[in-house]
PDB file of C-alpha atoms in Angstrom:
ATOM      1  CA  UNK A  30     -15.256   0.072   5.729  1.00 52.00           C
ATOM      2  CA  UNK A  31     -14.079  -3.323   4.865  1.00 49.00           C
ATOM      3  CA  UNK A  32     -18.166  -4.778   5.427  1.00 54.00           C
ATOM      4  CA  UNK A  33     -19.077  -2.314   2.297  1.00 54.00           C
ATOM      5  CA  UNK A  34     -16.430  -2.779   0.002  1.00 53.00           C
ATOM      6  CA  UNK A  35     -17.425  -7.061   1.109  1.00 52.00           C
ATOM      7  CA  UNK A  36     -20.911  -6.082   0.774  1.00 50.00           C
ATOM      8  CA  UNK A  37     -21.107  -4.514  -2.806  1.00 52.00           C
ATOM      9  CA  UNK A  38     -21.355  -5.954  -6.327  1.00 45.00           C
ATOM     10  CA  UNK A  39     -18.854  -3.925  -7.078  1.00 48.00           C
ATOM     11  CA  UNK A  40     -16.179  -5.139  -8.359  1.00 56.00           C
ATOM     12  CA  UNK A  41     -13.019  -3.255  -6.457  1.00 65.00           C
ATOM     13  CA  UNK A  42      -9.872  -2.650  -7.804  1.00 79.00           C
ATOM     14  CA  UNK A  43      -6.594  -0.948  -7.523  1.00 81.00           C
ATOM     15  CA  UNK A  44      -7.681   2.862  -8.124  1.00 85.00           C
ATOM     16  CA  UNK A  45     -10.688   1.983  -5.169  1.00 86.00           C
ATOM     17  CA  UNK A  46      -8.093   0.666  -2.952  1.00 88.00           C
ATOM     18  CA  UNK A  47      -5.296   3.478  -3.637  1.00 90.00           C
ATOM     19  CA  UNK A  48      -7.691   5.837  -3.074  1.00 91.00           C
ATOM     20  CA  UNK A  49      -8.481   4.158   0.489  1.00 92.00           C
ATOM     21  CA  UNK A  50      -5.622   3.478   1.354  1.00 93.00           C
ATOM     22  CA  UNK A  51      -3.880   7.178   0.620  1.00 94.00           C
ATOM     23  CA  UNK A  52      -6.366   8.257   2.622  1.00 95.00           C
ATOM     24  CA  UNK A  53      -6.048   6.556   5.632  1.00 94.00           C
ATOM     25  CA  UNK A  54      -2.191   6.968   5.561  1.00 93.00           C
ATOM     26  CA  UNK A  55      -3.015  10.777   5.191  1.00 92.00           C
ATOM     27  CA  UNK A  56      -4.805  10.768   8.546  1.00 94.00           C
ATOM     28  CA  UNK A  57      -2.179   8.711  10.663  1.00 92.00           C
ATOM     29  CA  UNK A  58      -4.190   5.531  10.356  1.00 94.00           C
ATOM     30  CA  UNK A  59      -1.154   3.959   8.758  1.00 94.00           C
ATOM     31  CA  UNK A  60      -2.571   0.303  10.546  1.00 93.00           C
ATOM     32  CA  UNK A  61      -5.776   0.642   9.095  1.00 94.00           C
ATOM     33  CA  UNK A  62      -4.245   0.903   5.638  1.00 94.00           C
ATOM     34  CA  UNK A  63      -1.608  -2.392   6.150  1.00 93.00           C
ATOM     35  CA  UNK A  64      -4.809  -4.369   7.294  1.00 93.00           C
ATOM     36  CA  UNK A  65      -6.755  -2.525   4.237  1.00 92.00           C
ATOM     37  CA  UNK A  66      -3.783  -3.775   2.080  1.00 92.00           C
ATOM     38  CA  UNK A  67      -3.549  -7.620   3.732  1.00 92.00           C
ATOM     39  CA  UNK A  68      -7.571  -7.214   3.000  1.00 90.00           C
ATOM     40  CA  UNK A  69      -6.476  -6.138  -0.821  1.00 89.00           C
ATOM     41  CA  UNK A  70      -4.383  -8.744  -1.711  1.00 89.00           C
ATOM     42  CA  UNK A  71      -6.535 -11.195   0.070  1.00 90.00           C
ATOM     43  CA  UNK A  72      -9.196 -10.473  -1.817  1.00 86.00           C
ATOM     44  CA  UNK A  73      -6.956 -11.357  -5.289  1.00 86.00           C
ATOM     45  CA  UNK A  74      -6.121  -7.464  -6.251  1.00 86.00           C
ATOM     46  CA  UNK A  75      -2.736  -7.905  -6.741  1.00 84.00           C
ATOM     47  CA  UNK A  76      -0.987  -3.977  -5.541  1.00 84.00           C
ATOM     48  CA  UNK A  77       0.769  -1.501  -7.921  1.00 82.00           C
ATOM     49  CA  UNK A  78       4.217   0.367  -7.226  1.00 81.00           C
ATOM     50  CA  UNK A  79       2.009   3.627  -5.877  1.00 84.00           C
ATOM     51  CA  UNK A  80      -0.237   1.529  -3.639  1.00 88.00           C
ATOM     52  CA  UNK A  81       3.293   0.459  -1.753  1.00 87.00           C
ATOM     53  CA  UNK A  82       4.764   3.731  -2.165  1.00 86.00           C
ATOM     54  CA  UNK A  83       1.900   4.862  -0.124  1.00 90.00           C
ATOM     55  CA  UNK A  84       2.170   2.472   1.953  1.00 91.00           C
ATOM     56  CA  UNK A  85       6.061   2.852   2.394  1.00 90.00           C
ATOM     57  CA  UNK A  86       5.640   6.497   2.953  1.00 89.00           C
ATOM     58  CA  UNK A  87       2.764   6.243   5.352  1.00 92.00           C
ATOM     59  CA  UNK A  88       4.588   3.557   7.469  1.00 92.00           C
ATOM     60  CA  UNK A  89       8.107   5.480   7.531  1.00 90.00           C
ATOM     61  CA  UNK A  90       6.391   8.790   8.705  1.00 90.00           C
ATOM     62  CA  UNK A  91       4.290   6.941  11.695  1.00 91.00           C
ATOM     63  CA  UNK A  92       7.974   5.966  12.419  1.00 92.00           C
ATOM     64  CA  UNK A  93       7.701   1.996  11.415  1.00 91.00           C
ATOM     65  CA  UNK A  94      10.612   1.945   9.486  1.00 90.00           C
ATOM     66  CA  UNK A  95      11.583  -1.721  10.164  1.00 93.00           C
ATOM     67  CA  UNK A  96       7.859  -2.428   7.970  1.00 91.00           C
ATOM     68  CA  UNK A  97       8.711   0.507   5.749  1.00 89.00           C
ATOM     69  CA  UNK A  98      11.343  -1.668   4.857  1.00 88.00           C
ATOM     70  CA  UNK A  99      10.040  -4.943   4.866  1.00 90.00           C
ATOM     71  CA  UNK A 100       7.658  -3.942   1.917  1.00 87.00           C
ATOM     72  CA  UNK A 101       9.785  -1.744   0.019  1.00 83.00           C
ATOM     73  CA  UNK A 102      11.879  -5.573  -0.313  1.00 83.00           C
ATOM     74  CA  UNK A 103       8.914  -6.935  -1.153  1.00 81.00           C
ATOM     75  CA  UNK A 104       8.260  -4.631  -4.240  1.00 78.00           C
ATOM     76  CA  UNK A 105      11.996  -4.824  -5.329  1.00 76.00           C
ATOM     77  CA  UNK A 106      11.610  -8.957  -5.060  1.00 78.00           C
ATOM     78  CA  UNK A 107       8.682  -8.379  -7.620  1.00 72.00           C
ATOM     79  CA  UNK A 108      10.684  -6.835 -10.172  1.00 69.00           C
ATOM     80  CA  UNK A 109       7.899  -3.712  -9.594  1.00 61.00           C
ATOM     81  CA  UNK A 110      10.101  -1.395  -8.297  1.00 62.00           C
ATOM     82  CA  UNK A 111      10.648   1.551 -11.552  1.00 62.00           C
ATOM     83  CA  UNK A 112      13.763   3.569 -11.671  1.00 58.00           C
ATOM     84  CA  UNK A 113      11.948   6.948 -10.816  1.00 56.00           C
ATOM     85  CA  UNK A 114      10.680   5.405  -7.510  1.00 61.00           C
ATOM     86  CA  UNK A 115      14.281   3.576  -6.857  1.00 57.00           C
ATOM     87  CA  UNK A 116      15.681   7.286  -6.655  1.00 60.00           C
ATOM     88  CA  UNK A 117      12.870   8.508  -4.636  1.00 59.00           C
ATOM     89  CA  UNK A 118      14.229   5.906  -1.749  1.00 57.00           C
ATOM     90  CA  UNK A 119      17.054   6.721  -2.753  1.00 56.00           C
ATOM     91  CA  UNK A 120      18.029   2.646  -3.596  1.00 51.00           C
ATOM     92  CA  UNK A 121      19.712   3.884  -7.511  1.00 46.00           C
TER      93      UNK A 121
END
C-alpha cells in the first residue's frame, strides 16, 4: 500500500489518508494504520482531529490504551483538540 501511494504523482493528502487509515482500523489492523500515520506525517501531511480520533478509537478498541493515550496528549498539546471531541473522551 505504502509503494503506491510512494509511487504515484499524486499528490496525497489528509481525506486519502483518513480514508486509509479508517479503514484499516475498521478491520483490526490498528498497526498498519499507526505505521500508515508515522508514514503520513513523514511524508509532511500534517494529521487533522478525525485522523487521531480514528486513530484513538482504533487503538483503544484493539485494547492499546497506554498509545490511545499517548496520542490523544499529543492532539491536546497541539491546541487541535475541539470541544465536541473533548466530550466524546470525555476530557470536558
Amino acid at each position: 500500500m505504502f509503494d503506491s501511494i510512494q509511487d504515484t504523482t499524486i499528490r496525497s493528502d489528509a481525506v486519502l489518508y483518513n480514508a486509509v487509515i479508517s479503514s484499516l482500523c475498521k478491520r483490526g489492523k490498528t498497526d498498519r494504520a499507526i505505521d500508515f500515520f508515522a508514514y503520513m506525517v513523514s511524508s509532511g501531511c500534517m494529521p487533522n482531529e478525525w485522523i487521531y480520533t480514528i486513530l484513538i478509537r482504533g487503538l483503544a478498541t484493539d485494547g492499546f490504551v497506554k498509545e490511545a493515550q499517548e496520542l490523544l496528549s499529543e492532539l491536546c498539546s497541539r491546541g487541535a483538540l475541539r470541544k465536541h471531541l473533548m466530550r466524546h473522551f470525555g476530557i470536558a
